[in-house]
Coordinates of C-alpha atoms and ligand atoms in Angstrom, one line a residue:
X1 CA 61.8 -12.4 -225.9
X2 CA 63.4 -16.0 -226.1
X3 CA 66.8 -14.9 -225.2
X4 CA 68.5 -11.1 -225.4
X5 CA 71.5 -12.3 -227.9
X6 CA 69.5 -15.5 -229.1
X7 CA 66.6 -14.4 -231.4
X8 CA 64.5 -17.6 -233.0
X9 CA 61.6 -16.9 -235.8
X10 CA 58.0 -16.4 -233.7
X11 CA 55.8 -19.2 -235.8
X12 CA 52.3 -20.0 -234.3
X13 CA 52.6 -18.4 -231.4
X14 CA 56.1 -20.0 -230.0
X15 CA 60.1 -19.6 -230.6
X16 CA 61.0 -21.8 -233.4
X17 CA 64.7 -22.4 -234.2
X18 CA 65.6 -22.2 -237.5
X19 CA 66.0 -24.6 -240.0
X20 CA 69.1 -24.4 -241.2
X21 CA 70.5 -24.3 -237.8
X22 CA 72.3 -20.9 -238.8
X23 CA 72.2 -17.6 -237.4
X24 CA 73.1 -14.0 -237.9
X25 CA 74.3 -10.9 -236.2
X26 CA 73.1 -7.6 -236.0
X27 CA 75.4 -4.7 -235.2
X28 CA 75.3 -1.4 -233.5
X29 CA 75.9 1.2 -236.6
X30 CA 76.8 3.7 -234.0
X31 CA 79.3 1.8 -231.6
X32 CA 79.8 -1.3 -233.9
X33 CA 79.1 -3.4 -230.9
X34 CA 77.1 -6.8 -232.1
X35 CA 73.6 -6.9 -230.5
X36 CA 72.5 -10.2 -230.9
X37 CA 71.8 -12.9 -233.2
X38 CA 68.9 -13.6 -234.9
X39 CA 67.7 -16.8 -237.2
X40 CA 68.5 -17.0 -240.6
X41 CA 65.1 -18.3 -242.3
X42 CA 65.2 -20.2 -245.3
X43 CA 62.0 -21.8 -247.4
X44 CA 61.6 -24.2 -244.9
X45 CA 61.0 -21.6 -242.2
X46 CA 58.7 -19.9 -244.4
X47 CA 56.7 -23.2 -245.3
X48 CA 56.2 -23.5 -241.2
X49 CA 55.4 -20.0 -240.9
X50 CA 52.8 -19.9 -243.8
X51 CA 51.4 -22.9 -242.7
X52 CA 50.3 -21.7 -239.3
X53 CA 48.7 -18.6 -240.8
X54 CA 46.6 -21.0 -243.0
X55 CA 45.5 -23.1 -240.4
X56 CA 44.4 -20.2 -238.2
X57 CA 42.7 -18.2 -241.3
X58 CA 40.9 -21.5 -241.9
X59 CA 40.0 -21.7 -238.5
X60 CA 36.4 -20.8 -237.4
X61 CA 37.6 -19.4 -234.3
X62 CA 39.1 -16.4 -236.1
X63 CA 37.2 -16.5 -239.7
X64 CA 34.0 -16.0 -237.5
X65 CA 35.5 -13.8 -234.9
X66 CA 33.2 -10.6 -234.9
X67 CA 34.2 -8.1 -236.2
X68 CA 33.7 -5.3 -233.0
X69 CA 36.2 -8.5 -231.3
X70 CA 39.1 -8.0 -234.1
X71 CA 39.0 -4.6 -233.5
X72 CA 39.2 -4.8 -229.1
X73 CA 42.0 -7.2 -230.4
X74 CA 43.6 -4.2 -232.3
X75 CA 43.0 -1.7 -229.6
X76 CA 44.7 -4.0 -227.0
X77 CA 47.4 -4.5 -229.3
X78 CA 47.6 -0.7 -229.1
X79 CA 47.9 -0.4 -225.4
X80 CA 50.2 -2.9 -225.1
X81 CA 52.7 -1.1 -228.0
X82 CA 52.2 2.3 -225.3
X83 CA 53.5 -0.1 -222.8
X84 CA 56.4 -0.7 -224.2
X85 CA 57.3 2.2 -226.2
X86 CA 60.2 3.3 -224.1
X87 CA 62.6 -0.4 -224.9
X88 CA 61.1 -0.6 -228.0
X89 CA 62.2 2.9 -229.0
X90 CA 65.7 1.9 -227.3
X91 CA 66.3 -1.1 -229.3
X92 CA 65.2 0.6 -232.5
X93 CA 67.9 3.0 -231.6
X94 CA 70.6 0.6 -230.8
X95 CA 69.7 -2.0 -234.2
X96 CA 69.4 0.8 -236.9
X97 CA 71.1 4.4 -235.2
X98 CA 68.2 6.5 -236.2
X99 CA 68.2 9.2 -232.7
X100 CA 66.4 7.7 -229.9
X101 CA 64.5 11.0 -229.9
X102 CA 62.9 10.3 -233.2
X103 CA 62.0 6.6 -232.4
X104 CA 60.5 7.7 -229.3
X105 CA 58.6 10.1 -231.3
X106 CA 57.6 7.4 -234.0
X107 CA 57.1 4.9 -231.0
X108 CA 54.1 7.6 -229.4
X109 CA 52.5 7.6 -232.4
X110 CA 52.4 3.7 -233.4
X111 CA 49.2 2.8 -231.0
X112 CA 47.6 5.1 -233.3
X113 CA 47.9 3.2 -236.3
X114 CA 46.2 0.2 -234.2
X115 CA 43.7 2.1 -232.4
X116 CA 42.5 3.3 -236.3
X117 CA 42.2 0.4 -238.0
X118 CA 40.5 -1.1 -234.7
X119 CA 37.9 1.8 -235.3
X120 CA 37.4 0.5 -238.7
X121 CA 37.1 -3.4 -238.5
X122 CA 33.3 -3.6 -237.9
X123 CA 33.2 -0.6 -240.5
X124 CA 34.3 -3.1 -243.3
X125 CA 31.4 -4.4 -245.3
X126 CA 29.5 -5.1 -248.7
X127 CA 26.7 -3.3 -250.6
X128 CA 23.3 -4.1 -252.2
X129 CA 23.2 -3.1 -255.5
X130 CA 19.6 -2.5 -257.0
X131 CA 20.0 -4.3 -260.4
X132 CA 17.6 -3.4 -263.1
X133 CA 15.9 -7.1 -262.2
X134 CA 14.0 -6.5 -258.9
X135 CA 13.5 -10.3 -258.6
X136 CA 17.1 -10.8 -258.0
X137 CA 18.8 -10.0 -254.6
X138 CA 22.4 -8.8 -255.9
X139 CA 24.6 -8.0 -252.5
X140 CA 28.4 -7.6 -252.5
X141 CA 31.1 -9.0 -249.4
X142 CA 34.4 -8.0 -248.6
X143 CA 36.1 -10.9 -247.6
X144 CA 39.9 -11.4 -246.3
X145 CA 42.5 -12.5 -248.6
X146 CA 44.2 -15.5 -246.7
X147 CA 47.8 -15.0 -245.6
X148 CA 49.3 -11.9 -246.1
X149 CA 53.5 -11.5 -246.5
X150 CA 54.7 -8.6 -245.4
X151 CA 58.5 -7.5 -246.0
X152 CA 59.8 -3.9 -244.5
X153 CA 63.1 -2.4 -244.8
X154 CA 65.3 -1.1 -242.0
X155 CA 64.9 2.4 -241.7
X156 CA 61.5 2.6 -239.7
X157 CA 61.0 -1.0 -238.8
X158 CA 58.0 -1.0 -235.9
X159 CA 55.9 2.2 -238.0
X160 CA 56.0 0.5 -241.9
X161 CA 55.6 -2.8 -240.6
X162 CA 52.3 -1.8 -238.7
X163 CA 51.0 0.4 -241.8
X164 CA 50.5 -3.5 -243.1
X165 CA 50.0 -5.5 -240.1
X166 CA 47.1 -3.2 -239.0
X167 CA 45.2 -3.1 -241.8
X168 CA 45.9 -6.6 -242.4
X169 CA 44.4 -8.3 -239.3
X170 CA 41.5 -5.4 -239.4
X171 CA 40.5 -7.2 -242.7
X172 CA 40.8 -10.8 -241.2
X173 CA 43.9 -11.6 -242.7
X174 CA 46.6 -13.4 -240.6
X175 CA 50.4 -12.4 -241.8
X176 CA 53.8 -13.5 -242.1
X177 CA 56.3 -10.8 -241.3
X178 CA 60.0 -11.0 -243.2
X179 CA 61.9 -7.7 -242.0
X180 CA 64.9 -6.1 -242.8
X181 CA 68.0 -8.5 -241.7
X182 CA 69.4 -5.4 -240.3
X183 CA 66.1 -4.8 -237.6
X184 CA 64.8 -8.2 -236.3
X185 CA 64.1 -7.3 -233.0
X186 CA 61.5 -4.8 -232.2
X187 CA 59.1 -6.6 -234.9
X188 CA 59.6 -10.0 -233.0
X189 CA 58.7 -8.6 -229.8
X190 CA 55.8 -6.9 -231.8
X191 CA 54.7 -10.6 -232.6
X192 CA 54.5 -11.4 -229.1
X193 CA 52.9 -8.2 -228.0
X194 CA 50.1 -9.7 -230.7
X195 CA 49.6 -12.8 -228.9
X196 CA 49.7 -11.2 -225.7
X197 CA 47.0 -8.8 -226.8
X198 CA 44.6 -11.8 -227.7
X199 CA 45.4 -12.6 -231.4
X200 CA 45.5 -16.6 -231.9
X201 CA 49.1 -17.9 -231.9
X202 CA 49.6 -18.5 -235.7
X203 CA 47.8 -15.0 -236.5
X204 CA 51.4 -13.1 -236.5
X205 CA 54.5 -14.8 -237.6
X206 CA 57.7 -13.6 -238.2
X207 CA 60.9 -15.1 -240.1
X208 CA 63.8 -13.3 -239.7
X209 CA 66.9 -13.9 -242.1
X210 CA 68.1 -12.7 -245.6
X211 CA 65.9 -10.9 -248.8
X212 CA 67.4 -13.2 -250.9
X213 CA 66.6 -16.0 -249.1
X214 CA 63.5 -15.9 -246.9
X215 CA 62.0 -12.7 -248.7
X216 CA 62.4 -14.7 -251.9
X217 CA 60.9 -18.1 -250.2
X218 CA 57.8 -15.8 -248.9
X219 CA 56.9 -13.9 -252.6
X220 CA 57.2 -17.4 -254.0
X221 CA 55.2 -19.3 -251.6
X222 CA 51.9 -20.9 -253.1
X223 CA 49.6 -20.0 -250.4
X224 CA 50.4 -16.8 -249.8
X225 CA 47.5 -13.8 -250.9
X226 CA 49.0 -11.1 -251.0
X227 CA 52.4 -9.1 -250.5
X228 CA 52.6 -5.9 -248.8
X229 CA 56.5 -5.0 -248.9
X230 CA 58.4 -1.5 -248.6
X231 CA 61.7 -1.2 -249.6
X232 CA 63.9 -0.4 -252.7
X233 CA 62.5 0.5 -256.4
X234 CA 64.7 -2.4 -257.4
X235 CA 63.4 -5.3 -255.2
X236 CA 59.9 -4.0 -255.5
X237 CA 60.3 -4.7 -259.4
X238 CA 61.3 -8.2 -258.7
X239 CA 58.3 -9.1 -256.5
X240 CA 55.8 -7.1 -258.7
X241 CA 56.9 -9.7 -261.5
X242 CA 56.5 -12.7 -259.3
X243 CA 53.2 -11.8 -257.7
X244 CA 52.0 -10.8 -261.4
X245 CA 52.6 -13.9 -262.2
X246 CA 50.7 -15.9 -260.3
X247 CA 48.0 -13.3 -260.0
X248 CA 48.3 -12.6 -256.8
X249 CA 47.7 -9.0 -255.3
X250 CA 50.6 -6.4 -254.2
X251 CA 51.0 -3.0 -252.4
X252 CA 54.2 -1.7 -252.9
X253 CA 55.8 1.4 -251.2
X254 CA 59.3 2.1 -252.6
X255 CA 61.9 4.5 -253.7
X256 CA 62.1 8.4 -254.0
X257 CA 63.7 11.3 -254.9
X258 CA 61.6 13.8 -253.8
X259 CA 61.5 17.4 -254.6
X260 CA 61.7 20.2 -252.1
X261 CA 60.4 23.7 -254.0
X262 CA 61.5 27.4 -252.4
X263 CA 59.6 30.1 -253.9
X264 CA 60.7 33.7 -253.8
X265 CA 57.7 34.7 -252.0
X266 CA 58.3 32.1 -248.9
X267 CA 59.1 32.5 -245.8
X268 CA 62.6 31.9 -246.0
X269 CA 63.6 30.5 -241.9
X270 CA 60.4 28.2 -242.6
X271 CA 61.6 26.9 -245.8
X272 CA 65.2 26.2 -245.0
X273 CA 64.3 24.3 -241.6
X274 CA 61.7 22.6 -243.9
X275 CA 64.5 21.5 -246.1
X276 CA 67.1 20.5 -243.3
X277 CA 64.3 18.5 -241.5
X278 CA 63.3 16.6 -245.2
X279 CA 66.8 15.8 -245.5
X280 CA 68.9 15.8 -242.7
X281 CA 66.2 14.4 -240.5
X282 CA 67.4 10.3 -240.1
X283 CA 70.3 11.2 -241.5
X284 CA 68.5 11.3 -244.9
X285 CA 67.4 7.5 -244.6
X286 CA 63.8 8.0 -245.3
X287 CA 62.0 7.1 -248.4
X288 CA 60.7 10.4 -248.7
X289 CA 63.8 12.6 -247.9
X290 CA 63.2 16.4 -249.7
X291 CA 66.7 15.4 -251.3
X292 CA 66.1 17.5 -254.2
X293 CA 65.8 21.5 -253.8
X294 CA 64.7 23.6 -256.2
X295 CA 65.1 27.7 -254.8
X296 CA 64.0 30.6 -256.6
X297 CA 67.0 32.4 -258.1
X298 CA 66.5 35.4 -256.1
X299 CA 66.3 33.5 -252.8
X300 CA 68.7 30.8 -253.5
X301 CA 71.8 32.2 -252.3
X302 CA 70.2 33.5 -248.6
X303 CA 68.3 29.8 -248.9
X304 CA 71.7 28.2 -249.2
X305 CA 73.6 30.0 -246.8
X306 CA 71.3 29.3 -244.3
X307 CA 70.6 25.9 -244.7
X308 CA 74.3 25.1 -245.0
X309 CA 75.0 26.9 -242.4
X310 CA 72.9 24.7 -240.0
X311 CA 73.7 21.5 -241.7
X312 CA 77.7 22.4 -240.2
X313 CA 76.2 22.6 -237.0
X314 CA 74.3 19.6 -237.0
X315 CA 75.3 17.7 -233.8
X316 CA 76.7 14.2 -234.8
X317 CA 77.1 11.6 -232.5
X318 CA 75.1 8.9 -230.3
X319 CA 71.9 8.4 -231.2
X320 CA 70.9 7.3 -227.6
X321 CA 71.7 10.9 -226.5
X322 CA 68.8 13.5 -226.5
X323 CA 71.9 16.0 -228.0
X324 CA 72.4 14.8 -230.8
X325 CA 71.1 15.5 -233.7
X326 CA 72.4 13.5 -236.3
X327 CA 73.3 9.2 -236.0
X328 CA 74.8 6.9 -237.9
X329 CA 74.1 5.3 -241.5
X330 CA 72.0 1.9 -240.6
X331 CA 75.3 -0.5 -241.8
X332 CA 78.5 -0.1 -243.2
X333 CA 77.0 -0.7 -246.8
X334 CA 74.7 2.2 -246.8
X335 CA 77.5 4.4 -245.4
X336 CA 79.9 3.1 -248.5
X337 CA 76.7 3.8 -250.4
X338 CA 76.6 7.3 -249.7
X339 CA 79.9 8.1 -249.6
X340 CA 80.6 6.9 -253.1
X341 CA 77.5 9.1 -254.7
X342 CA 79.4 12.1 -253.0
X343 CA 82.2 11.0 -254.9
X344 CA 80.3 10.2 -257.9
X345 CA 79.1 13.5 -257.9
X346 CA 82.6 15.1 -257.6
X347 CA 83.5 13.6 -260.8
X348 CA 80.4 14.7 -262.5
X349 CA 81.0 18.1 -261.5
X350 CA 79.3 18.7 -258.3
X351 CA 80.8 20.9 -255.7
X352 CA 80.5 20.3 -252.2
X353 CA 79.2 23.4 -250.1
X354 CA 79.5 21.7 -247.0
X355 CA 80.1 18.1 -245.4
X356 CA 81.6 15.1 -247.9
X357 CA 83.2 12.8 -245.6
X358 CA 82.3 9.5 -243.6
X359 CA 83.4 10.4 -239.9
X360 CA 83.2 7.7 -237.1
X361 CA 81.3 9.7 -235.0
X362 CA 83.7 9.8 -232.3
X363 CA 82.0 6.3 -231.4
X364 CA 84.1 4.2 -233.9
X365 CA 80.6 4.1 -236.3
X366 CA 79.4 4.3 -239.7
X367 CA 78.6 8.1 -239.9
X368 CA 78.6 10.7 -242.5
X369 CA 78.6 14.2 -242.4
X370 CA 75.3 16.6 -243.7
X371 CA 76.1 17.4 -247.3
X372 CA 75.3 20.0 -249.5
X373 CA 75.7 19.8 -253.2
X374 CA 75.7 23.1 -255.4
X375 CA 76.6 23.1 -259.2
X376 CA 74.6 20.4 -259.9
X377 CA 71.4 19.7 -262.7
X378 CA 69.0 16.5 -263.3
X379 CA 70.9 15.0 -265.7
X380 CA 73.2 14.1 -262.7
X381 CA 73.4 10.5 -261.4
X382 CA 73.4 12.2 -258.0
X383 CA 70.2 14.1 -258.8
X384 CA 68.4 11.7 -260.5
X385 CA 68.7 8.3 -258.3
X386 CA 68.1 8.3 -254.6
X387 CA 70.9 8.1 -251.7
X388 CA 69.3 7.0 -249.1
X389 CA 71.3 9.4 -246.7
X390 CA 72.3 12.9 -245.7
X391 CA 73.1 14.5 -249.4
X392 CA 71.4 17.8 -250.3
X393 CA 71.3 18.4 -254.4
X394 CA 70.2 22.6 -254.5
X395 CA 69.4 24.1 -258.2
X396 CA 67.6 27.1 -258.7
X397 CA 65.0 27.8 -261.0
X398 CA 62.9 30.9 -262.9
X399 CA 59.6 30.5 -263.6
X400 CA 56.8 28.2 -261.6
X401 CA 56.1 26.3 -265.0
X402 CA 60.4 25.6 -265.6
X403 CA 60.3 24.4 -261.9
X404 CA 57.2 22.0 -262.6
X405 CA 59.1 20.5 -265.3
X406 CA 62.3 20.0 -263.3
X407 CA 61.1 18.6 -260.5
X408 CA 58.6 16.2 -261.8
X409 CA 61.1 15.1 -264.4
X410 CA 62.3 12.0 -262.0
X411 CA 61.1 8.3 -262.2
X412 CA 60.1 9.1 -258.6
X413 CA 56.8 10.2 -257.6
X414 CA 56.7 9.6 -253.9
X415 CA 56.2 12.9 -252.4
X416 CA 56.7 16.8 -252.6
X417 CA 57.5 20.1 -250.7
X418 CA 56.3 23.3 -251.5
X419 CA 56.9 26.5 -249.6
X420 CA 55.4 29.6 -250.6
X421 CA 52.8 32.5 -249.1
X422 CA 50.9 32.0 -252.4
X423 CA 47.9 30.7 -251.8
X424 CA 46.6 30.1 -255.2
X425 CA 50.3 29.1 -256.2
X426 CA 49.9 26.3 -253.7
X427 CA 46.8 24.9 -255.1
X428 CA 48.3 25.3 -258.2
X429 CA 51.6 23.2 -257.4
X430 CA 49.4 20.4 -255.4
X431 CA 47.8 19.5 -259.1
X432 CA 50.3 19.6 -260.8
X433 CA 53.1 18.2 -259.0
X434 CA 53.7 14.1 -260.1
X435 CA 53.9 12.7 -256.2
X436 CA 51.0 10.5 -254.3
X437 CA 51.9 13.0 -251.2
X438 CA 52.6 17.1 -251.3
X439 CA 53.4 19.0 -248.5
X440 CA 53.0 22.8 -248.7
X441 CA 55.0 25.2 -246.0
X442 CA 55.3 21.8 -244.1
X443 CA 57.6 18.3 -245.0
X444 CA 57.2 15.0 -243.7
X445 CA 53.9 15.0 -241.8
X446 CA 52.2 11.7 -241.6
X447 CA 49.1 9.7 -240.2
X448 CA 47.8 6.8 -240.7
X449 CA 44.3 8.2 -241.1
X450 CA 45.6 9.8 -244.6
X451 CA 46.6 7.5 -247.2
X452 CA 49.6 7.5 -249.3
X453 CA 50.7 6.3 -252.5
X454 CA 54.0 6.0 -254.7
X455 CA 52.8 7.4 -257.8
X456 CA 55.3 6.1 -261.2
X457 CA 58.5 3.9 -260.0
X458 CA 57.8 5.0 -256.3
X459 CA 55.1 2.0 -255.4
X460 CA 51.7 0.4 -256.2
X461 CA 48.9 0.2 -254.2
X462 CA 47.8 2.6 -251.4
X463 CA 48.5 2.4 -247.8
X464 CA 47.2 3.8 -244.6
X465 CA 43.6 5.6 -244.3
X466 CA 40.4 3.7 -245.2
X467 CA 41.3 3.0 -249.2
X468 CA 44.2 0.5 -247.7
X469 CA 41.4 -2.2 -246.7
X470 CA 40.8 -2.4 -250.3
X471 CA 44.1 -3.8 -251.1
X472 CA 43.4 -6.1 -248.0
X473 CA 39.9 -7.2 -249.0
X474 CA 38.4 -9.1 -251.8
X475 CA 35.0 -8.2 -253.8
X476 CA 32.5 -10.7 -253.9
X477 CA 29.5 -10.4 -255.9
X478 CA 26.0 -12.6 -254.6
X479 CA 22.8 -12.7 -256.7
X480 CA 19.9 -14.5 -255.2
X481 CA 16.7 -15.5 -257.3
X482 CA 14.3 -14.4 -254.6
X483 CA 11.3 -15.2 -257.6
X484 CA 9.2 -18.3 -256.9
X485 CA 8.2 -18.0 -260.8
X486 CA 10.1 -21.4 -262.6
X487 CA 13.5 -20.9 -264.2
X488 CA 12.3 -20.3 -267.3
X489 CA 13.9 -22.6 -270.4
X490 CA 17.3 -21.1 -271.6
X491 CA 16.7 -22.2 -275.6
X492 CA 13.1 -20.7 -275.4
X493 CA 12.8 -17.0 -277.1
X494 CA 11.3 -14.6 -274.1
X495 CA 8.8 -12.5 -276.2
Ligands
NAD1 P1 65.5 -3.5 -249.8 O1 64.6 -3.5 -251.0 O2 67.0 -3.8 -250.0 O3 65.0 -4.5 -248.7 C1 63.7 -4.3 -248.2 C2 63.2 -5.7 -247.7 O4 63.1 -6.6 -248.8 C3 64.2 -6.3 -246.7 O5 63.5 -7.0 -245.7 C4 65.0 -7.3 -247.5 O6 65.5 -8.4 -246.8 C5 63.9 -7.8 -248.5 N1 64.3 -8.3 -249.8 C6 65.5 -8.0 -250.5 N2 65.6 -8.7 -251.6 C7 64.4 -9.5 -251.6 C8 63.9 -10.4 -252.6 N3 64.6 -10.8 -253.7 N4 62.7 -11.0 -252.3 C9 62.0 -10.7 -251.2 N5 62.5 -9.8 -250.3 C10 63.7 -9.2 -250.5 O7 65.4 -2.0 -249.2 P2 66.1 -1.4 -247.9 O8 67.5 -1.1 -248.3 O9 65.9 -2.3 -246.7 O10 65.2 -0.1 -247.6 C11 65.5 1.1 -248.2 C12 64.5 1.3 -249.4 O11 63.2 1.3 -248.9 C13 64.7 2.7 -250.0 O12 64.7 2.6 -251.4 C14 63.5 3.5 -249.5 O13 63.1 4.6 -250.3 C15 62.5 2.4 -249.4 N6 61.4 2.8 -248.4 C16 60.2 3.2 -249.0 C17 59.2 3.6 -248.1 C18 57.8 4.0 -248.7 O14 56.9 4.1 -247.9 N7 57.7 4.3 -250.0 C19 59.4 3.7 -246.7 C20 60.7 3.3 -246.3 C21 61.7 2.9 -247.1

């Protein structure tokens, strides 16, 4: 990296200081202490940035790059990621306070994604299609877009921004990365990782700096192909009406609130580590957090007991230590966010089983305590829009066909839990539940090889397994007189 406290945008293949001159800081959620500084990109940044991944998509050297090559390029990519996975893991820890035990987890798994999609780049190609007319040659290519944006939040930084990156540059895309103001780092030394591993400089770029200002300059750049982005239902509206606009494609991963069901015929220890580990996991800061629990009345009170039970024993503290088991909120906003939907949920009527209050940790962070709320229903603002942190919402239910109702009445349809012994009843809950991804007597298991989709306000698009290169791709249709007969006259009547 340039410097440890400097951090400049990574445009064709160099450090490039940023326009405006400006920088920000990021912070330490955990100990408050500022980590570095890192470029605040505006649309001039994002002009240079854009430009370089034109001129190296137009460039023969990687438009006619083999296929077999893109993919050793992946792979090496890969290896290189395994190389570094111990300070990359760190400074994922350190710039968001998600436990250095789960990054290090996330940071194993990442050459994975790579290794995949290198499997699949000289896997990706047309068809011929046997029109009715056997004198025409009809053949179909899938061709790269052009120059892919991709924008990623905070909370996983390194794992959602490869879900785009690796698809991307398997189809023969090149890409300009915006991530989240709040995680620069780790994604700019993924940039150089990509050059090291062979890619062309100008084939990864990254601006760092503000939503408003470079995310906004990259979804309303005129070159740009596509956006891939992951983040808030709320943004995601805004670029889904500026790439509609100009007809340009977008996947979208966003928002959930996502339903965790206990039936009275589960295995109750199961289920209630299940829902601790969808919600307490990352301190809740995961768009598919089981934040919504729906127990069977006659397990509900031994469901709550124990799960309440272990969310007072959570270990908070810092995230660096292989102890503790629950970190900081990513910023001090988020924390305020949180805290004031616990509140908000007081005055609609909530009651608070266990947790409630922002603590510092003991570290002078932004913490806040595993909560449980009981007493609560959907019409509830605290039930019905998502946190983003540690808050549980329980209700029971009867019947399996009142519980359908209740937890597919959301905007959300991001993902679902399921816990039961039934095995038809599990079938019968994977139909019918209204989320791209269900997990049954399991939550939050993941791999790039199975592909996931936001179904209603919860995203567009698919990403990860082999239907993602679709989204990365464009159809193109050939058709090739192969007759030596004249082209007959158009006006004249065939008989
Ligand atoms: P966010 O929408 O505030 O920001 C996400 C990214 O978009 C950041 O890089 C931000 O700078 C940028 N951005 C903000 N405004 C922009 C604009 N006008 N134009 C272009 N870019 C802009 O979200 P966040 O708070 O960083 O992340 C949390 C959200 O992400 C949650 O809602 C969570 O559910 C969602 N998320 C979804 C998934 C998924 O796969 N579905 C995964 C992780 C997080």
């Amino acid at each position: 990296m340039s410097d440890l406290t400097t951090l400049q945008h990574f445009i064709g293949g160099t450090w490039v200081e940023p326009a405006s001159g400006e920088y920000f800081e990021s912070t330490n959620p955990a100990t408050l202490e500022v980590l570095y500084r890192a470029a605040r990109g505006n649309a001039a940044d994002i002009e240079k940035a854009v430009a370089a991944a034109r001129k190296v998509f137009e460039d023969p050297r990687w438009r006619d790059l083999s296929q077999t090559r893109r993919g050793h390029l992946l792979r090496r990519l890969g290896d290189l990621i395994a190389e570094n996975a111990e300070d990359l893991a760190r400074m994922e820890t350190q710039d968001n306070g998600k436990l250095l035990r789960e990054m290090r987890g996330q940071l194993a798994a990442l050459p994975e994604y790579y290794y995949y999609y290198a499997g699949l780049a000289d896997k990706i190609h047309g068809d011929f299609i046997p029109t009715s007319d056997r004198q025409v040659l009809n053949y179909t290519a899938r061709e790269p877009l052009g120059v892919v944006g991709a924008i990623t939040p905070w909370n996983s930084p390194l794992t959602l921004t490869s879900s785009k990156l690796a698809p991307a540059l398997c189809a023969g895309n090149t890409v300009v990365i915006k991530p989240s103001e709040y995680t620069s780092a780790t994604v700019l030394k993924l940039a150089e990782l990509a050059l090291e591993a062979g890619f062309p400089s100008g084939a990864v770029n990254v601006v760092t700096g503000f939503g408003a200002e470079a995310g906004q300059a990259l979804v309303d750049h005129r070159d740009l192909a596509k956006i891939s982005f992951t983040g808030s239902t709320a943004t995601g509206a805004r670029i889904a009406a500026a790439t509609a606009s100009r007809f340009i494609g977008s996947t979208l991963e966003l928002g959930g609130k996502s339903p965790n069901i206990v039936f009275e015929d589960a295995n109750l220890p199961n289920a209630a580590m299940g829902v601790v580990a969808g919600i307490f996991a990352a301190a809740g800061q995961t768009c598919i957090a089981g934040s919504r629990v729906f127990a069977h009345r006659s397990v509900y009170d031994e469901l709550l007991e124990r799960v309440s039970e272990r969310a007072r024993t959570i270990r908070i503290g810092d995230p660096m230590d292989e102890k503790t088991e629950l970190g900081p909120l990513a910023f001090e906003g988020q924390r305020d966010k949180v805290a004031g939907y616990v509140d908000l949920g007081r005055g609609e009527g909530a009651r608070v089983l266990t947790g409630g209050r922002a603590t510092d940790g003991g570290l002078g962070g932004w913490f806040y305590e595993p909560t449980v709320l009981v007493d609560v229903d959907n019409s509830m603002r605290v039930v019905r829009e998502e946190i983003f942190g540690p808050v549980l919402a329980v209700m029971p239910f009867d019947t399996e066909e009142e519980v359908v109702r209740l937890a597919n009445d959301t905007e959300y349809g991001l993902a679902a839990g399921v816990w039961t012994t039934n095995l038809a009843r599990a079938h019968r809950m994977a139909a019918r539940l209204d989320a791209g991804t269900v997990w049954v007597n399991t939550y939050r298991a993941m791999s790039p090889m199975s592909p996931r989709q936001g179904f209603k306000t919860s995203g567009v698009g698919v990403e990860h397994g082999t239907e993602t290169i679709l989204e990365y791709t464009r159809l193109k249709s050939v058709w090739i007189n192969t007759s030596e007969e004249p082209v007959a006259d158009p006006f004249t009547m065939r008989s």
